[in-house]
Short mmCIF file of C-alpha atoms in Angstrom, two decimals:
data_model
loop_
_atom_site.label_atom_id
_atom_site.label_comp_id
_atom_site.label_asym_id
_atom_site.label_seq_id
_atom_site.Cartn_x
_atom_site.Cartn_y
_atom_site.Cartn_z
CA MET A 1 -7.39 -28.25 -6.30
CA THR A 2 -8.71 -29.14 -2.86
CA ASP A 3 -12.35 -30.22 -2.86
CA LEU A 4 -14.22 -28.72 0.10
CA SER A 5 -17.68 -29.61 -1.05
CA SER A 6 -17.98 -32.40 1.48
CA ALA A 7 -17.61 -29.89 4.28
CA SER A 8 -20.32 -27.65 2.91
CA PRO A 9 -24.06 -28.03 3.34
CA ALA A 10 -26.58 -27.64 0.59
CA PRO A 11 -26.50 -24.35 -1.27
CA ALA A 12 -27.61 -21.52 0.96
CA GLN A 13 -30.45 -19.14 0.37
CA ASP A 14 -29.82 -15.54 -0.51
CA GLU A 15 -27.94 -14.30 2.54
CA ALA A 16 -27.97 -10.71 1.38
CA ALA A 17 -31.75 -10.64 1.26
CA ALA A 18 -32.44 -12.31 4.57
CA PRO A 19 -29.63 -12.20 7.10
CA PRO A 20 -30.32 -14.01 10.35
CA ALA A 21 -31.77 -11.97 13.19
CA THR A 22 -28.87 -10.65 15.21
CA ARG A 23 -28.89 -8.86 18.53
CA HIS A 24 -26.26 -6.33 19.46
CA LEU A 25 -25.74 -5.04 15.94
CA GLY A 26 -23.69 -2.20 17.38
CA TRP A 27 -21.15 -4.60 18.87
CA ALA A 28 -21.11 -6.60 15.65
CA LEU A 29 -20.19 -3.44 13.76
CA VAL A 30 -17.48 -2.61 16.30
CA LEU A 31 -15.87 -6.03 15.81
CA ILE A 32 -15.97 -5.79 12.01
CA SER A 33 -14.59 -2.24 12.11
CA VAL A 34 -11.77 -3.20 14.48
CA ALA A 35 -10.77 -6.07 12.20
CA GLN A 36 -10.67 -3.83 9.14
CA LEU A 37 -8.84 -1.03 10.96
CA MET A 38 -6.12 -3.43 12.15
CA VAL A 39 -5.59 -4.73 8.64
CA VAL A 40 -5.44 -1.32 6.96
CA LEU A 41 -3.35 0.58 9.48
CA ASP A 42 -0.73 -2.16 9.59
CA ALA A 43 0.16 -1.31 6.01
CA THR A 44 1.57 2.03 7.25
CA ILE A 45 2.15 1.72 11.00
CA ALA A 46 5.70 0.43 10.52
CA ASN A 47 6.74 3.16 8.04
CA ILE A 48 7.83 5.66 10.68
CA ALA A 49 9.56 2.93 12.70
CA LEU A 50 11.74 1.85 9.73
CA PRO A 51 14.90 3.77 10.76
CA TYR A 52 14.68 2.33 14.28
CA ILE A 53 14.00 -1.20 13.08
CA GLY A 54 16.95 -1.01 10.69
CA ALA A 55 19.31 0.23 13.41
CA ASP A 56 18.11 -2.22 16.07
CA LEU A 57 18.13 -5.37 13.93
CA GLY A 58 20.96 -4.37 11.62
CA ILE A 59 18.83 -4.48 8.48
CA ALA A 60 20.51 -3.10 5.39
CA GLU A 61 18.92 0.04 4.00
CA ALA A 62 18.17 -1.70 0.69
CA ASN A 63 16.10 -4.33 2.54
CA LEU A 64 13.98 -1.97 4.64
CA SER A 65 11.36 -1.82 1.89
CA TRP A 66 10.65 -5.52 2.47
CA ILE A 67 9.03 -4.62 5.80
CA VAL A 68 6.36 -2.82 3.77
CA THR A 69 6.27 -4.94 0.62
CA GLY A 70 6.34 -8.27 2.47
CA TYR A 71 3.05 -7.45 4.17
CA ALA A 72 1.45 -5.99 1.04
CA LEU A 73 2.48 -8.93 -1.15
CA ALA A 74 1.16 -11.59 1.21
CA PHE A 75 -2.02 -9.58 1.75
CA GLY A 76 -2.67 -8.90 -1.93
CA GLY A 77 -1.45 -12.25 -3.21
CA LEU A 78 -3.70 -14.23 -0.88
CA LEU A 79 -6.70 -11.89 -0.75
CA LEU A 80 -8.75 -13.77 -3.34
CA LEU A 81 -7.94 -17.06 -1.63
CA GLY A 82 -9.10 -15.64 1.70
CA GLY A 83 -12.39 -14.51 0.22
CA ARG A 84 -12.93 -17.93 -1.34
CA LEU A 85 -12.22 -19.68 1.95
CA GLY A 86 -14.90 -17.55 3.61
CA ASP A 87 -17.43 -18.71 1.02
CA LEU A 88 -16.50 -22.37 1.50
CA LEU A 89 -15.90 -22.63 5.24
CA GLY A 90 -18.01 -19.85 6.74
CA ARG A 91 -17.04 -16.21 7.03
CA ARG A 92 -17.11 -15.89 10.80
CA ARG A 93 -14.85 -18.92 11.13
CA VAL A 94 -12.39 -17.51 8.58
CA LEU A 95 -12.53 -14.06 10.22
CA MET A 96 -11.65 -15.56 13.58
CA ALA A 97 -8.82 -17.58 12.04
CA GLY A 98 -7.49 -14.47 10.32
CA LEU A 99 -7.57 -12.45 13.55
CA VAL A 100 -5.72 -15.17 15.46
CA VAL A 101 -3.09 -15.55 12.71
CA PHE A 102 -2.68 -11.77 12.63
CA ALA A 103 -2.27 -11.59 16.43
CA VAL A 104 0.27 -14.43 16.55
CA ALA A 105 2.22 -12.90 13.66
CA SER A 106 2.22 -9.53 15.44
CA LEU A 107 3.62 -11.19 18.56
CA LEU A 108 6.38 -12.81 16.52
CA GLY A 109 7.15 -9.49 14.84
CA GLY A 110 7.31 -7.66 18.15
CA LEU A 111 9.71 -10.26 19.59
CA ALA A 112 11.83 -10.62 16.43
CA THR A 113 15.58 -10.59 16.99
CA ASN A 114 16.75 -10.59 13.38
CA GLU A 115 15.71 -9.61 9.89
CA GLY A 116 14.47 -13.06 8.84
CA LEU A 117 12.09 -13.43 11.77
CA LEU A 118 10.66 -9.97 11.28
CA LEU A 119 10.07 -10.40 7.55
CA GLY A 120 8.53 -13.83 8.15
CA ALA A 121 6.20 -12.28 10.72
CA ARG A 122 5.20 -9.57 8.26
CA GLY A 123 4.33 -12.19 5.65
CA LEU A 124 2.26 -14.07 8.23
CA GLN A 125 0.50 -10.83 9.12
CA GLY A 126 -0.37 -10.48 5.44
CA LEU A 127 -1.90 -13.97 5.46
CA GLY A 128 -4.02 -13.08 8.50
CA ALA A 129 -5.13 -9.87 6.82
CA ALA A 130 -6.03 -11.75 3.61
CA LEU A 131 -8.27 -14.05 5.65
CA ALA A 132 -9.87 -11.37 7.84
CA SER A 133 -10.51 -8.48 5.45
CA PRO A 134 -12.82 -10.10 2.84
CA ALA A 135 -14.62 -12.02 5.59
CA ALA A 136 -15.24 -8.80 7.53
CA LEU A 137 -16.74 -7.10 4.48
CA ALA A 138 -18.93 -10.10 3.61
CA LEU A 139 -20.18 -10.37 7.22
CA ILE A 140 -21.78 -6.95 6.91
CA THR A 141 -24.14 -8.39 4.30
CA THR A 142 -24.91 -11.51 6.33
CA THR A 143 -25.31 -9.69 9.66
CA PHE A 144 -27.13 -6.43 8.93
CA PRO A 145 -30.60 -6.23 7.38
CA ALA A 146 -30.95 -4.45 4.05
CA GLY A 147 -31.73 -0.78 4.36
CA PRO A 148 -30.37 2.00 6.58
CA ALA A 149 -28.63 -0.37 9.03
CA ARG A 150 -26.61 -2.09 6.32
CA ASN A 151 -25.86 1.19 4.52
CA ARG A 152 -24.60 2.70 7.77
CA ALA A 153 -22.42 -0.35 8.39
CA PHE A 154 -20.89 -0.13 4.92
CA ALA A 155 -20.23 3.60 5.42
CA ILE A 156 -18.40 2.98 8.69
CA TYR A 157 -16.44 0.11 7.14
CA ALA A 158 -15.38 2.40 4.28
CA ALA A 159 -14.38 5.07 6.80
CA MET A 160 -12.14 2.57 8.59
CA SER A 161 -10.46 1.81 5.28
CA GLY A 162 -10.03 5.49 4.51
CA ILE A 163 -8.58 6.68 7.82
CA GLY A 164 -6.56 3.54 8.53
CA ALA A 165 -3.46 4.63 6.62
CA ALA A 166 -3.26 8.05 8.29
CA PHE A 167 -4.11 6.66 11.72
CA GLY A 168 -1.41 4.02 11.28
CA LEU A 169 1.21 6.70 10.69
CA ILE A 170 0.15 8.68 13.76
CA LEU A 171 -0.08 5.62 16.01
CA GLY A 172 3.21 4.32 14.67
CA GLY A 173 4.87 7.65 15.38
CA TRP A 174 3.52 7.79 18.92
CA LEU A 175 4.53 4.23 19.78
CA THR A 176 7.94 4.48 18.13
CA GLY A 177 8.77 7.56 20.19
CA HIS A 178 8.54 5.57 23.45
CA SER A 179 11.28 3.44 24.97
CA SER A 180 9.07 1.91 27.67
CA PHE A 181 5.47 0.80 27.99
CA LEU A 182 3.54 0.25 31.23
CA GLY A 183 6.81 0.38 33.13
CA LEU A 184 8.53 -2.19 30.90
CA ASP A 185 11.60 -1.39 28.83
CA VAL A 186 10.40 -2.08 25.30
CA GLU A 187 11.71 -0.50 22.11
CA GLY A 188 8.97 1.66 20.66
CA TRP A 189 9.03 0.01 17.23
CA ARG A 190 8.19 -3.33 18.82
CA MET A 191 4.99 -1.86 20.23
CA THR A 192 3.78 -1.12 16.71
CA PHE A 193 3.47 -4.92 16.39
CA LEU A 194 2.65 -5.98 19.95
CA ILE A 195 -0.33 -3.64 20.23
CA ASN A 196 -2.22 -5.87 17.78
CA VAL A 197 -1.92 -8.98 19.95
CA PRO A 198 -4.57 -8.28 22.64
CA ILE A 199 -6.86 -6.52 20.15
CA GLY A 200 -6.84 -9.42 17.70
CA ILE A 201 -7.29 -12.12 20.34
CA VAL A 202 -10.15 -10.31 22.10
CA ALA A 203 -11.91 -9.62 18.80
CA ALA A 204 -11.62 -13.31 17.81
CA LEU A 205 -13.02 -14.45 21.18
CA LEU A 206 -15.98 -12.06 20.96
CA ALA A 207 -16.87 -12.90 17.35
CA PRO A 208 -19.02 -15.99 18.16
CA ARG A 209 -21.05 -13.92 20.61
CA PHE A 210 -21.93 -11.04 18.30
CA LEU A 211 -21.51 -12.30 14.71
CA PRO A 212 -23.68 -15.00 13.10
CA GLU A 213 -22.01 -17.63 10.97
CA SER A 214 -22.69 -17.47 7.24
CA ALA A 215 -23.84 -20.41 5.19
CA ARG A 216 -21.13 -22.50 3.56
CA HIS A 217 -21.16 -23.10 -0.16
CA ALA A 218 -20.04 -26.07 -2.19
CA GLY A 219 -17.04 -25.56 -4.40
CA ARG A 220 -13.35 -26.13 -4.92
CA LEU A 221 -10.38 -24.20 -3.64
CA ASP A 222 -7.87 -23.10 -6.27
CA VAL A 223 -4.71 -23.87 -4.27
CA PRO A 224 -2.39 -24.17 -7.33
CA GLY A 225 -3.49 -20.74 -8.51
CA ALA A 226 -2.91 -19.19 -5.09
CA VAL A 227 0.52 -20.78 -4.72
CA THR A 228 1.84 -19.92 -8.20
CA GLY A 229 0.45 -16.38 -8.14
CA THR A 230 1.81 -15.50 -4.71
CA LEU A 231 5.22 -17.14 -5.20
CA GLY A 232 5.54 -15.52 -8.62
CA LEU A 233 4.99 -12.07 -7.16
CA LEU A 234 7.42 -12.75 -4.33
CA ALA A 235 10.10 -13.90 -6.78
CA VAL A 236 9.70 -10.79 -8.96
CA VAL A 237 9.92 -8.44 -5.98
CA PHE A 238 12.91 -10.36 -4.60
CA GLY A 239 14.66 -10.03 -7.96
CA LEU A 240 13.93 -6.30 -8.15
CA THR A 241 15.16 -5.75 -4.61
CA ARG A 242 18.31 -7.81 -5.16
CA ALA A 243 19.05 -5.82 -8.30
CA GLY A 244 19.14 -2.68 -6.18
CA GLU A 245 21.83 -4.05 -3.86
CA GLU A 246 25.32 -2.82 -4.65
CA ALA A 247 26.80 -6.29 -4.11
CA HIS A 248 24.55 -7.85 -6.78
CA GLY A 249 22.92 -5.65 -9.41
CA TRP A 250 21.02 -6.58 -12.57
CA GLY A 251 23.68 -8.93 -13.93
CA ASP A 252 23.81 -11.11 -10.83
CA ALA A 253 22.85 -14.76 -11.40
CA GLY A 254 20.55 -14.76 -8.37
CA THR A 255 18.77 -11.63 -9.60
CA ILE A 256 18.22 -13.09 -13.06
CA ALA A 257 17.08 -16.44 -11.66
CA ALA A 258 14.55 -14.80 -9.34
CA LEU A 259 13.07 -12.64 -12.09
CA VAL A 260 12.87 -15.54 -14.56
CA ALA A 261 11.29 -17.82 -11.94
CA GLY A 262 8.80 -15.09 -11.02
CA VAL A 263 7.72 -14.55 -14.62
CA ALA A 264 7.44 -18.33 -15.17
CA LEU A 265 5.29 -18.76 -12.06
CA LEU A 266 3.01 -15.90 -13.07
CA ALA A 267 2.67 -17.43 -16.54
CA ALA A 268 1.75 -20.73 -14.89
CA PHE A 269 -0.82 -18.87 -12.78
CA VAL A 270 -2.48 -17.51 -15.94
CA VAL A 271 -2.57 -20.99 -17.49
CA ILE A 272 -4.03 -22.52 -14.32
CA GLU A 273 -6.77 -19.87 -14.17
CA THR A 274 -7.90 -20.87 -17.67
CA ARG A 275 -8.08 -24.57 -16.80
CA VAL A 276 -9.73 -24.84 -13.35
CA SER A 277 -13.49 -24.82 -12.79
CA ASP A 278 -13.41 -22.32 -9.89
CA PRO A 279 -10.50 -19.95 -10.60
CA LEU A 280 -9.44 -17.37 -8.07
CA MET A 281 -9.16 -14.76 -10.84
CA PRO A 282 -11.40 -15.60 -13.81
CA LEU A 283 -9.72 -14.07 -16.84
CA ARG A 284 -13.11 -13.11 -18.25
CA ILE A 285 -13.10 -10.29 -15.72
CA PHE A 286 -10.48 -8.58 -17.93
CA ALA A 287 -12.47 -8.95 -21.17
CA ASN A 288 -13.96 -5.47 -20.92
CA ARG A 289 -11.35 -2.93 -22.07
CA THR A 290 -12.47 -0.18 -19.69
CA ARG A 291 -12.44 -2.55 -16.74
CA ALA A 292 -9.03 -3.92 -17.66
CA ALA A 293 -7.65 -0.38 -17.91
CA SER A 294 -9.05 0.37 -14.46
CA PHE A 295 -7.29 -2.67 -13.02
CA VAL A 296 -3.99 -1.59 -14.58
CA ALA A 297 -4.42 1.95 -13.28
CA MET A 298 -5.22 0.59 -9.82
CA MET A 299 -1.87 -1.19 -9.87
CA MET A 300 0.04 1.96 -10.80
CA VAL A 301 -1.61 4.57 -8.59
CA PRO A 302 -0.93 2.84 -5.23
CA ALA A 303 2.69 2.34 -6.33
CA ALA A 304 3.14 6.10 -6.16
CA MET A 305 1.33 6.36 -2.82
CA PHE A 306 3.24 3.48 -1.15
CA ALA A 307 6.53 4.94 -2.33
CA MET A 308 5.61 8.42 -1.14
CA PHE A 309 4.87 7.23 2.40
CA PHE A 310 8.02 5.08 2.47
CA PHE A 311 10.56 7.57 1.14
CA LEU A 312 9.07 10.66 2.73
CA SER A 313 8.92 9.12 6.22
CA LEU A 314 12.60 8.11 5.90
CA TYR A 315 13.54 11.52 4.53
CA VAL A 316 11.99 13.67 7.26
CA GLN A 317 13.45 11.50 10.03
CA ASN A 318 16.87 10.59 8.69
CA VAL A 319 17.61 13.84 6.87
CA GLY A 320 15.31 16.32 8.60
CA GLY A 321 15.79 14.91 12.08
CA TRP A 322 12.08 14.87 12.93
CA GLU A 323 10.80 12.93 15.92
CA PRO A 324 8.46 9.97 15.18
CA LEU A 325 5.28 11.58 16.55
CA HIS A 326 6.06 14.78 14.64
CA THR A 327 6.39 12.69 11.49
CA GLY A 328 3.09 10.90 12.09
CA PHE A 329 1.10 14.09 12.54
CA ALA A 330 2.79 15.62 9.50
CA PHE A 331 0.92 13.09 7.35
CA LEU A 332 -2.49 13.79 8.94
CA PRO A 333 -3.54 16.30 6.23
CA PHE A 334 -3.28 13.44 3.72
CA SER A 335 -6.48 11.91 5.08
CA VAL A 336 -8.25 15.29 4.86
CA GLY A 337 -7.32 15.65 1.20
CA MET A 338 -8.40 12.06 0.46
CA ILE A 339 -11.84 12.64 1.97
CA ALA A 340 -12.28 15.92 0.09
CA GLY A 341 -11.21 14.40 -3.22
CA ALA A 342 -13.38 11.30 -2.78
CA THR A 343 -16.41 13.41 -1.86
CA LEU A 344 -16.00 15.64 -4.91
CA SER A 345 -15.40 12.75 -7.30
CA SER A 346 -18.49 10.93 -5.98
CA ASN A 347 -20.56 13.91 -7.08
CA LEU A 348 -18.75 14.41 -10.38
CA VAL A 349 -18.84 10.87 -11.80
CA SER A 350 -22.60 11.05 -12.40
CA ARG A 351 -22.12 14.15 -14.59
CA ILE A 352 -18.62 13.79 -16.05
CA ASP A 353 -16.98 10.81 -17.74
CA PRO A 354 -15.17 8.92 -14.93
CA ARG A 355 -12.07 8.69 -17.14
CA PHE A 356 -11.67 12.47 -17.06
CA VAL A 357 -12.15 12.61 -13.29
CA ALA A 358 -9.56 9.89 -12.70
CA GLY A 359 -7.20 11.43 -15.25
CA THR A 360 -7.37 14.79 -13.48
CA GLY A 361 -6.60 13.09 -10.19
CA THR A 362 -3.53 11.32 -11.52
CA ILE A 363 -2.22 14.56 -13.06
CA LEU A 364 -2.57 16.33 -9.70
CA ALA A 365 -0.75 13.47 -8.00
CA ALA A 366 2.05 13.63 -10.58
CA VAL A 367 2.47 17.38 -9.93
CA ALA A 368 2.66 16.65 -6.20
CA LEU A 369 5.31 13.98 -6.71
CA PHE A 370 7.36 16.42 -8.77
CA GLY A 371 7.04 18.86 -5.88
CA PHE A 372 8.34 16.27 -3.44
CA SER A 373 11.33 15.75 -5.71
CA ARG A 374 12.30 19.38 -5.07
CA LEU A 375 12.65 18.92 -1.31
CA PRO A 376 16.04 20.24 -0.11
CA ALA A 377 18.72 17.57 0.14
CA ASP A 378 21.77 19.03 -1.61
CA LEU A 379 24.01 20.01 1.28
CA ALA A 380 27.74 19.50 1.03
CA ALA A 381 28.88 16.20 2.52
CA GLY A 382 30.86 17.87 5.26
CA ASP A 383 27.82 19.89 6.36
CA VAL A 384 25.69 16.74 6.55
CA VAL A 385 28.17 14.80 8.68
CA SER A 386 29.00 17.66 11.04
CA SER A 387 25.36 18.57 11.53
CA LEU A 388 24.30 15.02 12.37
CA ALA A 389 27.31 14.48 14.63
CA ALA A 390 26.29 17.57 16.60
CA GLY A 391 22.76 16.21 17.05
CA GLY A 392 21.19 18.56 14.54
CA SER A 393 19.28 17.92 11.35
CA ALA A 394 20.95 17.64 7.99
CA VAL A 395 18.28 19.74 6.27
CA ASP A 396 15.96 22.37 7.67
CA ILE A 397 12.59 21.35 6.21
CA ASP A 398 9.93 24.07 6.04
CA TYR A 399 6.83 21.90 6.40
CA VAL A 400 4.25 24.55 5.51
CA SER A 401 5.90 25.58 2.24
CA SER A 402 7.84 22.46 1.22
CA MET A 403 5.59 19.53 2.18
CA LEU A 404 2.06 20.49 3.15
CA PRO A 405 0.93 21.81 -0.25
CA TYR A 406 2.10 18.66 -2.02
CA LEU A 407 0.62 16.34 0.63
CA LEU A 408 -2.76 18.01 0.15
CA LEU A 409 -2.44 18.04 -3.63
CA MET A 410 -1.48 14.38 -3.86
CA SER A 411 -4.14 13.20 -1.41
CA PHE A 412 -6.81 15.22 -3.20
CA GLY A 413 -5.68 13.69 -6.50
CA MET A 414 -5.81 10.20 -4.99
CA GLY A 415 -9.35 10.85 -3.74
CA LEU A 416 -10.38 11.96 -7.22
CA THR A 417 -8.80 8.83 -8.71
CA PHE A 418 -9.91 5.96 -6.47
CA VAL A 419 -13.68 6.49 -6.70
CA PRO A 420 -14.00 6.49 -10.53
CA LEU A 421 -11.51 3.63 -10.86
CA THR A 422 -13.59 1.57 -8.42
CA LEU A 423 -16.80 2.33 -10.29
CA THR A 424 -15.39 1.50 -13.72
CA ALA A 425 -13.74 -1.67 -12.41
CA VAL A 426 -17.05 -3.19 -11.29
CA HIS A 427 -19.28 -1.63 -13.96
CA HIS A 428 -21.22 -4.17 -16.04
CA VAL A 429 -19.70 -7.09 -14.15
CA ARG A 430 -21.96 -10.14 -14.16
CA ALA A 431 -23.82 -10.72 -10.90
CA GLU A 432 -21.91 -13.93 -10.16
CA ASP A 433 -18.62 -12.06 -10.64
CA SER A 434 -19.41 -8.99 -8.51
CA GLY A 435 -17.46 -10.27 -5.52
CA ILE A 436 -14.58 -11.33 -7.74
CA GLY A 437 -14.49 -7.91 -9.40
CA SER A 438 -14.07 -6.05 -6.12
CA GLY A 439 -11.60 -8.67 -4.90
CA VAL A 440 -9.45 -8.33 -8.01
CA LEU A 441 -9.50 -4.54 -7.59
CA ASN A 442 -8.26 -4.78 -3.99
CA THR A 443 -5.64 -7.32 -5.04
CA MET A 444 -4.36 -5.02 -7.77
CA GLN A 445 -4.11 -2.21 -5.25
CA GLN A 446 -1.97 -4.17 -2.77
CA VAL A 447 0.16 -5.96 -5.36
CA GLY A 448 0.70 -2.81 -7.41
CA GLY A 449 1.83 -0.91 -4.34
CA ALA A 450 4.29 -3.64 -3.40
CA LEU A 451 5.73 -4.04 -6.90
CA GLY A 452 5.97 -0.28 -7.39
CA LEU A 453 7.77 0.26 -4.10
CA ALA A 454 10.21 -2.56 -4.87
CA ALA A 455 11.01 -1.09 -8.29
CA LEU A 456 11.38 2.47 -7.01
CA ALA A 457 13.49 1.35 -4.06
CA THR A 458 15.83 -0.34 -6.55
CA VAL A 459 16.06 2.83 -8.61
CA ALA A 460 16.73 4.88 -5.46
CA SER A 461 19.46 2.48 -4.40
CA HIS A 462 21.20 2.72 -7.78
CA VAL A 463 20.97 6.51 -7.78
CA ALA A 464 22.40 6.67 -4.25
CA SER A 465 25.25 4.32 -5.21
CA GLY A 466 26.01 6.35 -8.33
CA SER A 467 26.22 9.52 -6.25
CA ALA A 468 28.30 7.99 -3.47
CA GLU A 469 31.39 9.94 -4.43
CA THR A 470 29.65 13.20 -3.50
CA PHE A 471 29.22 12.11 0.10
CA ALA A 472 31.74 11.76 2.87
CA PRO A 473 32.19 8.39 4.62
CA ARG A 474 29.22 7.58 6.77
CA PRO A 475 29.37 7.89 10.55
CA ALA A 476 29.65 4.69 12.56
CA ARG A 477 26.45 2.65 12.96
CA PRO A 478 24.38 4.01 15.86
CA SER A 479 23.58 2.11 19.00
CA PRO A 480 20.91 -0.59 18.66
CA VAL A 481 18.28 1.55 20.39
CA PRO A 482 18.68 5.08 19.06
CA ALA A 483 17.07 7.98 20.86
CA SER A 484 16.47 9.81 17.62
CA PRO A 485 16.85 9.14 13.91
CA ARG A 486 19.08 12.19 13.78
CA SER A 487 22.04 9.92 14.45
CA ARG A 488 21.61 8.37 10.98
CA VAL A 489 22.11 9.56 7.47
CA ALA A 490 19.51 8.62 4.90
CA PRO A 491 20.58 6.36 2.06
#
């Protein structure tokens, strides 16, 4: 481990009780909110652009999921490390570093000319997000005085987290639909990355003016734990993704090696966390059975939500022929259902066992996913090819009857689920572990979504390959800058 105690002053007083006097609290809240909004919306902003990115950079359909999972894995895998760095080095300093890393990574992603550069940029974005997000949350406590001001700041921060996913889809759809920006010829999907550059840099430059620095604490940084945990997750997801490729499969030596290496690294991570004095993820946090079950559930639930956004956005564009902005607004009701479900569950958990509230939410989400599975996609191969060649859509999707009810049902179920899972995950956690408890919960959410999407993308790839004989040969690859996803057939 790296000892950072020499860089830290004497133990600080209780920052939560007595934050330093800060002028311009409104601007401080704007900066914190912008940082959180950037981090959250970037998890979904590229979803609608996926068909365009794949066509422009020649990315195989089986690898498109890496654009989503690469960001989520780096974000979730390094989130606890980012929070620990804020404690040791100062949260404003780490926030600024995270914003700069995020902006530079966004620039690299927007200028990427091949698959490797883009995926590397997405991983670097995840690192920036892992540094900025926990620091932004902690800075609310150290900047705003206890009482109404701090409660209002937390409410706005939570709102940014809640609307970020839906706003990312809408913004991504709007930007992707453009082929020029401010008179410059720029592919729309590139703007979904480039838009973060000025926002991140300006926010980092303004941070010293409006945000006070937090006290630094003595301690050690669990670098071995961070490295083994993150690399282990990456290896597992790589193995799952490789297994879904027709050229490799489950019996491929590379697939087996990646999965074995991933499991070995994760086992090493568990051993390291039992041996170090300041572990990133103290295993005692899992000692309570209810809390452990909440963590497991928080890994599984986002897997369904990540996969829904990924597959449904590809389906409505590639098969339904929808324009990007149309696709983005189609997901807007999801945020309405989430807010309604979260509001209801917040009132119910004080009167009903949280397990029953969360269980009801997951059942509703499962019904919605079954409904999505009934979306029309069973045209004859000749009809699909001729329709797309003529510039039409392969399937006529009735949004009001086929999608909207299930979007609302799933989002309402997710809202019912997330609140009780959050409460049970941090219930009866020791005071010194309260930050770790919430950090582990967020980590489970990001990692679970990434692992779930990788696994489901592999299943989808195998199903598509097994059904290949029912489809006619695919049309030729479209031009690098397609005008519409209608020129492509979904996998």
